[in-house]
Amino acid sequence: MPQPTILTNVSLFDGTGDELAEGVTVVVADGLIQEVHTDGAGTSTVGDRIDGGGATVLPGLIDAHVHIGAVDVYFETQADRYSPSLMAFKMAHRLRHVLDLGYTTVRDCGGTDWGFKQAVEQRMIPGPRIVISNRMLSQTGGHGDMRSRAQTEEPCRGGHYGMVFSIADGVSEVRRAVREQVRMGADFVKVMASGGAASPTDKLDRPQYSEEELRIIVEEAEMAGVPVAAHALPSIAITRAVRAGARTIEHGNFLDDEAAALMAAHDTFLVPTVATYVMASRHPERYDYPPEITEKVDSAAAAALHSLEVAARHGVRMGSGSDLLGEEIAWLNHELELKADVLGAAATLRSATSVNAELIGRDDLGVVAPGRRADLLIVNGDPLTDISVLGAPGAVRLVMKDGETHRNTL
């Protein structure tokens, strides 16, 4: 049986507080955190000791909105350019990259199927544990319908992974679509409840799906014991999704006071994704979007940070997501920097650890405490003082998932 791993001489952000504890010792064994000593006394446990040299230990980060299948920024046409086997290898490469950055858990909001989840769990490929939704649900002409106005053929409904959608209209079709995602192993159901930036024929500020359809989606998901995540940018779409029973609102860029108050009253989580809009707006040359999509991106980017202020003012519980496409996955920690400018570093780190753990229903993650899963990072510097240290080259010194060391430069 492997000996315990003992992390000594570290400062600690435990995922719940506002300050670091110094001179901490953490004992890991059997995939769990066994002991946490914050009194500087250390431990008598015998095991493999790793001296942190005063660096900071914190819970493995959780990203609550990724698309591992978005292997490039032109996701609407990637199925025409990549074979299924190449897509699979590209997605495996992205999973490893995310783990390297310190994210030990991700919630994939569409496109990653049960097979990738199993491959990680069975240690065939290195990567974060994955919470999956399978195909995203969209109405005809909605955020998941990537046909141009000139195309008249039926929308593509096939594919197993990548950026794949299920186009469903009306009560009977959405009921069947939810059941199909659940059959394929979905941990939650993702529905497009408003327009989006990258879809070619819808408007960013308009709701999608009737309230009746949204209620049926939630009803079917609840019968299967899984929650619903609603892509919703404008407040009219947010309020409809909240009233229908969605557990989370994804993006929420145009959140207003009335919708925020309703979210707080219903205990609905907000999963803001700031970087995907801000970086696309700042670097249009990377995306080469047509003018009508660029206009939508710029509009969403301009509103994104203000929505954080509105949500905080009303006590809306906020997780953290990124929604970054293609090579922009390298900007994962820039998402945290943008949020920290509004919310502060401690609240931002809590959103990416303990709050996201609650959001995905995993009370064994997101906190450094005895009995929790041993998902841990050690980073140079103090992320509560300067959260950008998480993204600094070479700053992530150790990544541990389930008590197993993925990387260690200490």
Short mmCIF file of C-alpha atoms in Angstrom, two decimals:
data_model
loop_
_atom_site.label_atom_id
_atom_site.label_comp_id
_atom_site.label_asym_id
_atom_site.label_seq_id
_atom_site.Cartn_x
_atom_site.Cartn_y
_atom_site.Cartn_z
CA MET A 1 0.00 0.00 0.00
CA PRO A 2 1.42 3.45 -0.92
CA GLN A 3 2.65 5.58 1.94
CA PRO A 4 0.82 8.79 2.82
CA THR A 5 1.94 12.00 1.13
CA ILE A 6 2.66 14.81 3.56
CA LEU A 7 2.71 18.41 2.34
CA THR A 8 4.68 20.55 4.78
CA ASN A 9 5.64 24.21 5.15
CA VAL A 10 2.76 25.55 3.06
CA SER A 11 0.25 28.36 3.38
CA LEU A 12 -3.38 27.34 2.95
CA PHE A 13 -6.44 28.69 1.18
CA ASP A 14 -9.04 26.10 2.16
CA GLY A 15 -11.71 27.07 -0.39
CA THR A 16 -14.03 28.77 2.11
CA GLY A 17 -12.22 31.63 3.84
CA ASP A 18 -10.81 35.07 3.12
CA GLU A 19 -7.25 34.64 4.40
CA LEU A 20 -4.31 32.29 4.16
CA ALA A 21 -3.20 30.13 7.09
CA GLU A 22 0.58 29.83 7.33
CA GLY A 23 2.79 26.96 8.47
CA VAL A 24 0.27 24.30 7.44
CA THR A 25 0.73 20.54 7.07
CA VAL A 26 -1.63 18.42 4.95
CA VAL A 27 -1.63 14.61 5.06
CA VAL A 28 -3.02 12.69 2.07
CA ALA A 29 -3.71 8.94 1.92
CA ASP A 30 -6.07 6.62 0.04
CA GLY A 31 -7.16 9.45 -2.25
CA LEU A 32 -8.43 11.57 0.65
CA ILE A 33 -7.21 14.41 2.82
CA GLN A 34 -6.61 12.72 6.16
CA GLU A 35 -5.20 15.54 8.30
CA VAL A 36 -4.88 19.32 8.12
CA HIS A 37 -2.72 20.98 10.78
CA THR A 38 -2.84 24.78 10.86
CA ASP A 39 -1.11 25.28 14.21
CA GLY A 40 2.43 24.77 12.91
CA ALA A 41 2.76 21.59 14.98
CA GLY A 42 3.10 19.26 11.99
CA THR A 43 2.21 15.56 12.16
CA SER A 44 3.73 12.35 13.46
CA THR A 45 2.46 10.45 10.41
CA VAL A 46 5.16 8.61 8.48
CA GLY A 47 5.14 9.08 4.71
CA ASP A 48 6.59 10.80 1.66
CA ARG A 49 7.18 14.42 2.62
CA ILE A 50 7.02 17.30 0.16
CA ASP A 51 8.33 20.64 1.43
CA GLY A 52 6.26 23.44 -0.09
CA GLY A 53 8.80 26.10 0.80
CA GLY A 54 6.08 28.50 1.95
CA ALA A 55 4.08 28.21 -1.29
CA THR A 56 0.26 28.15 -1.20
CA VAL A 57 -1.86 25.02 -1.22
CA LEU A 58 -5.47 25.31 -2.35
CA PRO A 59 -8.22 22.98 -3.58
CA GLY A 60 -8.09 21.74 -7.15
CA LEU A 61 -9.88 24.30 -9.29
CA ILE A 62 -13.26 23.55 -10.87
CA ASP A 63 -14.47 25.10 -14.13
CA ALA A 64 -18.26 24.90 -14.34
CA HIS A 65 -18.58 25.77 -18.03
CA VAL A 66 -16.23 24.25 -20.58
CA HIS A 67 -16.60 22.72 -24.02
CA ILE A 68 -13.76 20.24 -24.35
CA GLY A 69 -15.11 19.45 -27.82
CA ALA A 70 -14.54 23.03 -29.01
CA VAL A 71 -11.11 22.14 -30.34
CA ASP A 72 -10.95 25.36 -32.36
CA VAL A 73 -12.83 28.65 -32.48
CA TYR A 74 -14.73 27.62 -35.62
CA PHE A 75 -16.70 24.95 -33.82
CA GLU A 76 -19.71 25.28 -36.14
CA THR A 77 -17.70 23.76 -39.02
CA GLN A 78 -15.16 21.59 -37.22
CA ALA A 79 -17.04 18.37 -38.00
CA ASP A 80 -16.33 19.00 -41.68
CA ARG A 81 -12.58 19.29 -41.08
CA TYR A 82 -11.73 16.64 -38.49
CA SER A 83 -12.25 12.91 -38.54
CA PRO A 84 -13.83 11.44 -35.38
CA SER A 85 -10.49 9.90 -34.42
CA LEU A 86 -8.60 13.20 -34.75
CA MET A 87 -11.33 14.97 -32.77
CA ALA A 88 -10.92 12.41 -29.99
CA PHE A 89 -7.15 12.94 -29.83
CA LYS A 90 -7.56 16.72 -29.84
CA MET A 91 -10.07 16.50 -27.01
CA ALA A 92 -7.75 14.24 -25.01
CA HIS A 93 -4.97 16.79 -25.50
CA ARG A 94 -7.26 19.57 -24.20
CA LEU A 95 -8.17 17.52 -21.14
CA ARG A 96 -4.51 17.09 -20.23
CA HIS A 97 -3.86 20.81 -20.76
CA VAL A 98 -6.72 21.73 -18.43
CA LEU A 99 -5.37 19.43 -15.71
CA ASP A 100 -1.88 20.91 -16.16
CA LEU A 101 -3.37 24.35 -15.42
CA GLY A 102 -4.70 23.12 -12.07
CA TYR A 103 -8.32 22.31 -12.94
CA THR A 104 -9.06 18.90 -11.47
CA THR A 105 -12.79 18.95 -12.30
CA VAL A 106 -14.71 20.39 -15.24
CA ARG A 107 -18.40 20.62 -16.06
CA ASP A 108 -18.73 20.17 -19.80
CA CYS A 109 -21.73 22.13 -21.07
CA GLY A 110 -22.12 20.23 -24.30
CA GLY A 111 -20.18 17.97 -26.60
CA THR A 112 -18.18 15.60 -24.39
CA ASP A 113 -19.75 12.18 -24.03
CA TRP A 114 -19.67 9.32 -21.55
CA GLY A 115 -16.68 7.69 -23.24
CA PHE A 116 -14.32 10.57 -22.40
CA LYS A 117 -15.58 10.59 -18.83
CA GLN A 118 -14.88 6.87 -18.56
CA ALA A 119 -11.46 7.18 -20.20
CA VAL A 120 -10.41 9.67 -17.50
CA GLU A 121 -11.94 7.67 -14.66
CA GLN A 122 -10.22 4.49 -15.87
CA ARG A 123 -6.93 6.40 -16.18
CA MET A 124 -6.59 5.77 -19.92
CA ILE A 125 -5.94 9.48 -20.46
CA PRO A 126 -4.87 12.16 -17.96
CA GLY A 127 -7.45 14.81 -17.32
CA PRO A 128 -9.86 16.37 -14.84
CA ARG A 129 -12.93 14.45 -13.76
CA ILE A 130 -15.75 15.42 -16.11
CA VAL A 131 -19.39 16.24 -15.42
CA ILE A 132 -21.19 15.84 -18.75
CA SER A 133 -24.38 17.06 -20.43
CA ASN A 134 -23.90 15.33 -23.82
CA ARG A 135 -25.70 17.23 -26.62
CA MET A 136 -27.01 20.73 -26.06
CA LEU A 137 -30.76 21.25 -26.65
CA SER A 138 -31.71 23.98 -29.11
CA GLN A 139 -34.84 25.03 -30.94
CA THR A 140 -34.82 25.39 -34.71
CA GLY A 141 -33.07 28.66 -35.51
CA GLY A 142 -31.74 28.81 -31.96
CA HIS A 143 -28.25 29.06 -30.55
CA GLY A 144 -27.51 25.46 -31.52
CA ASP A 145 -28.72 25.72 -35.11
CA MET A 146 -25.61 26.62 -37.09
CA ARG A 147 -27.23 26.76 -40.55
CA SER A 148 -26.99 30.02 -42.44
CA ARG A 149 -30.11 31.70 -43.78
CA ALA A 150 -29.29 30.31 -47.21
CA GLN A 151 -29.33 26.69 -46.07
CA THR A 152 -32.60 24.81 -46.35
CA GLU A 153 -31.63 21.25 -45.45
CA GLU A 154 -32.56 19.73 -42.11
CA PRO A 155 -30.14 20.61 -39.28
CA CYS A 156 -27.53 17.98 -38.42
CA ARG A 157 -28.75 15.96 -35.45
CA GLY A 158 -26.01 13.32 -35.40
CA GLY A 159 -22.56 12.99 -33.90
CA HIS A 160 -21.53 11.86 -30.48
CA TYR A 161 -18.89 14.38 -29.44
CA GLY A 162 -17.36 17.68 -30.48
CA MET A 163 -19.77 20.62 -30.54
CA VAL A 164 -22.96 18.67 -31.14
CA PHE A 165 -26.55 19.77 -30.60
CA SER A 166 -29.97 18.20 -30.39
CA ILE A 167 -32.48 20.31 -32.35
CA ALA A 168 -35.89 19.77 -30.75
CA ASP A 169 -39.15 21.72 -31.06
CA GLY A 170 -42.36 21.33 -29.13
CA VAL A 171 -43.23 19.41 -26.00
CA SER A 172 -42.90 15.90 -27.42
CA GLU A 173 -39.54 16.56 -29.07
CA VAL A 174 -37.93 18.23 -26.07
CA ARG A 175 -39.23 15.46 -23.81
CA ARG A 176 -37.62 12.85 -26.03
CA ALA A 177 -34.40 14.88 -26.34
CA VAL A 178 -33.98 15.07 -22.56
CA ARG A 179 -34.61 11.36 -22.18
CA GLU A 180 -32.02 10.64 -24.85
CA GLN A 181 -29.33 12.71 -23.09
CA VAL A 182 -30.09 10.96 -19.82
CA ARG A 183 -29.93 7.56 -21.55
CA MET A 184 -26.46 8.47 -22.80
CA GLY A 185 -25.25 9.25 -19.28
CA ALA A 186 -25.84 13.00 -18.86
CA ASP A 187 -25.11 14.32 -15.37
CA PHE A 188 -27.16 17.41 -16.22
CA VAL A 189 -29.12 18.78 -19.19
CA LYS A 190 -28.02 21.90 -21.06
CA VAL A 191 -30.65 23.96 -22.89
CA MET A 192 -30.30 27.07 -25.02
CA ALA A 193 -32.86 29.44 -23.51
CA SER A 194 -31.72 32.50 -25.44
CA GLY A 195 -29.77 33.59 -28.47
CA GLY A 196 -25.99 33.46 -28.48
CA ALA A 197 -23.00 35.17 -29.99
CA ALA A 198 -21.74 32.51 -32.41
CA SER A 199 -25.04 31.32 -33.89
CA PRO A 200 -25.72 32.93 -37.27
CA THR A 201 -29.47 33.58 -37.39
CA ASP A 202 -30.70 34.42 -33.87
CA LYS A 203 -30.67 37.57 -31.79
CA LEU A 204 -28.59 37.83 -28.65
CA ASP A 205 -31.28 39.62 -26.65
CA ARG A 206 -34.22 37.30 -27.35
CA PRO A 207 -35.47 34.28 -25.40
CA GLN A 208 -35.71 30.83 -26.94
CA TYR A 209 -38.07 27.97 -26.12
CA SER A 210 -41.50 28.64 -24.71
CA GLU A 211 -41.99 28.48 -20.97
CA GLU A 212 -44.01 25.31 -21.49
CA GLU A 213 -41.10 23.66 -23.32
CA LEU A 214 -38.67 24.79 -20.61
CA ARG A 215 -40.90 23.39 -17.87
CA ILE A 216 -41.11 20.05 -19.67
CA ILE A 217 -37.32 19.96 -20.02
CA VAL A 218 -36.91 20.57 -16.29
CA GLU A 219 -39.67 18.09 -15.43
CA GLU A 220 -38.06 15.31 -17.45
CA ALA A 221 -34.62 16.06 -16.06
CA GLU A 222 -35.91 16.10 -12.48
CA MET A 223 -37.61 12.73 -12.97
CA ALA A 224 -34.20 11.37 -13.95
CA GLY A 225 -32.54 13.07 -10.99
CA VAL A 226 -30.42 15.51 -12.98
CA PRO A 227 -30.46 19.35 -12.97
CA VAL A 228 -30.88 21.73 -15.89
CA ALA A 229 -28.40 24.40 -16.99
CA ALA A 230 -29.87 27.19 -19.10
CA HIS A 231 -27.81 29.27 -21.52
CA ALA A 232 -29.47 32.64 -21.03
CA LEU A 233 -28.01 36.09 -21.65
CA PRO A 234 -30.93 38.58 -21.53
CA SER A 235 -33.01 39.01 -18.40
CA ILE A 236 -36.23 37.95 -20.14
CA ALA A 237 -34.66 34.55 -20.86
CA ILE A 238 -33.14 34.32 -17.38
CA THR A 239 -36.50 34.90 -15.66
CA ARG A 240 -38.27 32.32 -17.85
CA ALA A 241 -35.59 29.71 -17.14
CA VAL A 242 -35.63 30.42 -13.40
CA ARG A 243 -39.42 30.16 -13.24
CA ALA A 244 -39.21 26.86 -15.13
CA GLY A 245 -36.84 25.47 -12.49
CA ALA A 246 -33.36 25.62 -14.04
CA ARG A 247 -30.64 25.09 -11.42
CA THR A 248 -28.08 27.30 -13.14
CA ILE A 249 -28.03 30.23 -15.51
CA GLU A 250 -25.05 30.13 -17.84
CA HIS A 251 -23.47 33.46 -18.90
CA GLY A 252 -26.21 35.88 -17.78
CA ASN A 253 -24.45 38.83 -19.42
CA PHE A 254 -27.48 41.15 -19.45
CA LEU A 255 -28.71 40.32 -15.95
CA ASP A 256 -30.79 43.12 -14.42
CA ASP A 257 -31.93 43.77 -10.86
CA GLU A 258 -35.35 42.16 -11.27
CA ALA A 259 -33.93 38.93 -12.72
CA ALA A 260 -31.15 38.83 -10.11
CA ALA A 261 -33.69 39.18 -7.28
CA LEU A 262 -35.68 36.29 -8.77
CA MET A 263 -32.54 34.14 -9.00
CA ALA A 264 -31.71 34.84 -5.37
CA ALA A 265 -35.26 33.99 -4.29
CA HIS A 266 -35.13 30.66 -6.16
CA ASP A 267 -31.54 29.91 -5.05
CA THR A 268 -30.49 29.65 -8.69
CA PHE A 269 -26.77 29.69 -9.39
CA LEU A 270 -25.18 32.03 -11.93
CA VAL A 271 -22.22 30.69 -13.92
CA PRO A 272 -20.60 33.77 -15.46
CA THR A 273 -18.22 33.26 -18.38
CA VAL A 274 -16.42 36.54 -18.89
CA ALA A 275 -13.18 35.71 -20.68
CA THR A 276 -14.75 34.06 -23.72
CA TYR A 277 -16.50 37.31 -24.68
CA VAL A 278 -13.85 39.76 -23.51
CA MET A 279 -10.95 37.99 -25.21
CA ALA A 280 -12.89 37.49 -28.45
CA SER A 281 -13.79 41.19 -28.43
CA ARG A 282 -10.21 42.25 -27.73
CA HIS A 283 -8.66 39.89 -30.28
CA PRO A 284 -11.02 39.73 -33.28
CA GLU A 285 -8.14 38.66 -35.54
CA ARG A 286 -8.06 35.28 -33.80
CA TYR A 287 -11.69 34.55 -34.68
CA ASP A 288 -12.38 36.22 -38.03
CA TYR A 289 -16.10 36.31 -37.34
CA PRO A 290 -18.47 38.00 -39.81
CA PRO A 291 -19.60 41.51 -38.77
CA GLU A 292 -22.99 40.41 -37.43
CA ILE A 293 -21.38 37.93 -35.01
CA THR A 294 -18.60 40.33 -34.04
CA GLU A 295 -21.29 42.86 -33.09
CA LYS A 296 -22.95 40.31 -30.82
CA VAL A 297 -19.62 39.36 -29.21
CA ASP A 298 -18.78 43.01 -28.51
CA SER A 299 -22.21 43.60 -26.99
CA ALA A 300 -21.91 40.57 -24.68
CA ALA A 301 -18.36 41.52 -23.68
CA ALA A 302 -19.37 45.07 -22.77
CA ALA A 303 -22.07 43.79 -20.40
CA ALA A 304 -20.32 40.81 -18.83
CA LEU A 305 -18.53 42.46 -15.89
CA HIS A 306 -21.55 44.60 -14.99
CA SER A 307 -23.63 41.44 -14.58
CA LEU A 308 -21.26 40.33 -11.81
CA GLU A 309 -21.95 43.55 -9.92
CA VAL A 310 -25.70 43.07 -10.27
CA ALA A 311 -25.55 39.44 -9.11
CA ALA A 312 -23.36 40.30 -6.12
CA ARG A 313 -25.67 43.13 -5.10
CA HIS A 314 -28.61 40.72 -4.83
CA GLY A 315 -26.72 37.86 -3.18
CA VAL A 316 -26.92 35.52 -6.18
CA ARG A 317 -24.62 32.56 -5.68
CA MET A 318 -21.98 32.62 -8.38
CA GLY A 319 -19.94 29.72 -9.63
CA SER A 320 -17.24 30.17 -12.23
CA GLY A 321 -16.98 29.04 -15.84
CA SER A 322 -14.87 30.02 -18.84
CA ASP A 323 -16.48 28.76 -22.10
CA LEU A 324 -13.17 29.27 -23.92
CA LEU A 325 -12.80 27.80 -27.41
CA GLY A 326 -9.84 26.23 -29.15
CA GLU A 327 -6.38 27.35 -28.10
CA GLU A 328 -7.95 30.01 -25.88
CA ILE A 329 -8.28 27.26 -23.25
CA ALA A 330 -4.83 28.53 -22.18
CA TRP A 331 -6.63 31.65 -20.86
CA LEU A 332 -8.53 29.71 -18.20
CA ASN A 333 -6.92 31.59 -15.34
CA HIS A 334 -7.51 34.91 -17.08
CA GLU A 335 -11.19 34.21 -16.38
CA LEU A 336 -10.41 34.36 -12.67
CA GLU A 337 -8.40 37.57 -13.04
CA LEU A 338 -11.30 39.32 -14.78
CA LYS A 339 -13.76 38.21 -12.11
CA ALA A 340 -11.42 39.18 -9.27
CA ASP A 341 -11.35 42.77 -10.57
CA VAL A 342 -15.05 42.96 -9.67
CA LEU A 343 -15.60 40.39 -6.92
CA GLY A 344 -12.20 40.30 -5.22
CA ALA A 345 -9.74 37.43 -5.18
CA ALA A 346 -11.18 35.48 -2.24
CA ALA A 347 -14.75 35.41 -3.58
CA THR A 348 -13.46 34.49 -7.03
CA LEU A 349 -11.40 31.60 -5.66
CA ARG A 350 -14.37 30.40 -3.61
CA SER A 351 -16.51 30.45 -6.76
CA ALA A 352 -13.98 28.19 -8.53
CA THR A 353 -13.65 25.80 -5.59
CA SER A 354 -16.26 25.34 -2.86
CA VAL A 355 -19.15 27.08 -4.67
CA ASN A 356 -18.58 25.15 -7.91
CA ALA A 357 -18.36 21.93 -5.90
CA GLU A 358 -21.80 22.61 -4.43
CA LEU A 359 -23.11 23.63 -7.84
CA ILE A 360 -22.17 20.25 -9.37
CA GLY A 361 -23.37 18.33 -6.32
CA ARG A 362 -19.96 17.15 -5.10
CA ASP A 363 -19.57 17.87 -1.40
CA ASP A 364 -16.32 15.89 -1.39
CA LEU A 365 -14.56 18.47 -3.58
CA GLY A 366 -13.63 22.15 -3.44
CA VAL A 367 -12.43 22.36 0.19
CA VAL A 368 -9.17 21.40 1.90
CA ALA A 369 -10.43 19.51 4.95
CA PRO A 370 -10.22 15.97 6.36
CA GLY A 371 -12.44 13.53 4.50
CA ARG A 372 -12.48 15.48 1.22
CA ARG A 373 -11.02 14.18 -2.02
CA ALA A 374 -7.32 14.96 -2.25
CA ASP A 375 -7.53 17.36 -5.21
CA LEU A 376 -4.82 19.89 -4.40
CA LEU A 377 -2.62 22.55 -5.99
CA ILE A 378 0.54 24.14 -4.75
CA VAL A 379 1.33 27.50 -6.36
CA ASN A 380 4.03 30.10 -5.88
CA GLY A 381 2.90 33.33 -4.25
CA ASP A 382 -0.33 34.38 -2.59
CA PRO A 383 -3.37 34.19 -4.92
CA LEU A 384 -5.46 36.17 -2.42
CA THR A 385 -3.11 39.10 -2.88
CA ASP A 386 -2.50 38.60 -6.60
CA ILE A 387 -4.74 36.03 -8.28
CA SER A 388 -2.69 36.27 -11.48
CA VAL A 389 -0.03 34.03 -9.89
CA LEU A 390 -2.26 31.09 -10.85
CA GLY A 391 -1.54 31.76 -14.50
CA ALA A 392 2.10 32.82 -14.23
CA PRO A 393 4.59 30.57 -16.09
CA GLY A 394 5.88 27.87 -13.76
CA ALA A 395 3.76 29.06 -10.84
CA VAL A 396 1.74 25.85 -10.52
CA ARG A 397 4.25 23.62 -8.73
CA LEU A 398 2.08 20.61 -7.88
CA VAL A 399 -1.20 19.25 -9.22
CA MET A 400 -2.76 16.37 -7.29
CA LYS A 401 -6.03 14.64 -8.16
CA ASP A 402 -7.55 11.90 -6.01
CA GLY A 403 -4.30 11.80 -4.05
CA GLU A 404 -2.22 11.02 -7.13
CA THR A 405 0.40 13.53 -8.23
CA HIS A 406 -0.12 14.59 -11.83
CA ARG A 407 2.83 16.99 -11.87
CA ASN A 408 5.37 18.13 -9.29
CA THR A 409 8.19 20.64 -9.76
CA LEU A 410 8.88 21.14 -6.07
#
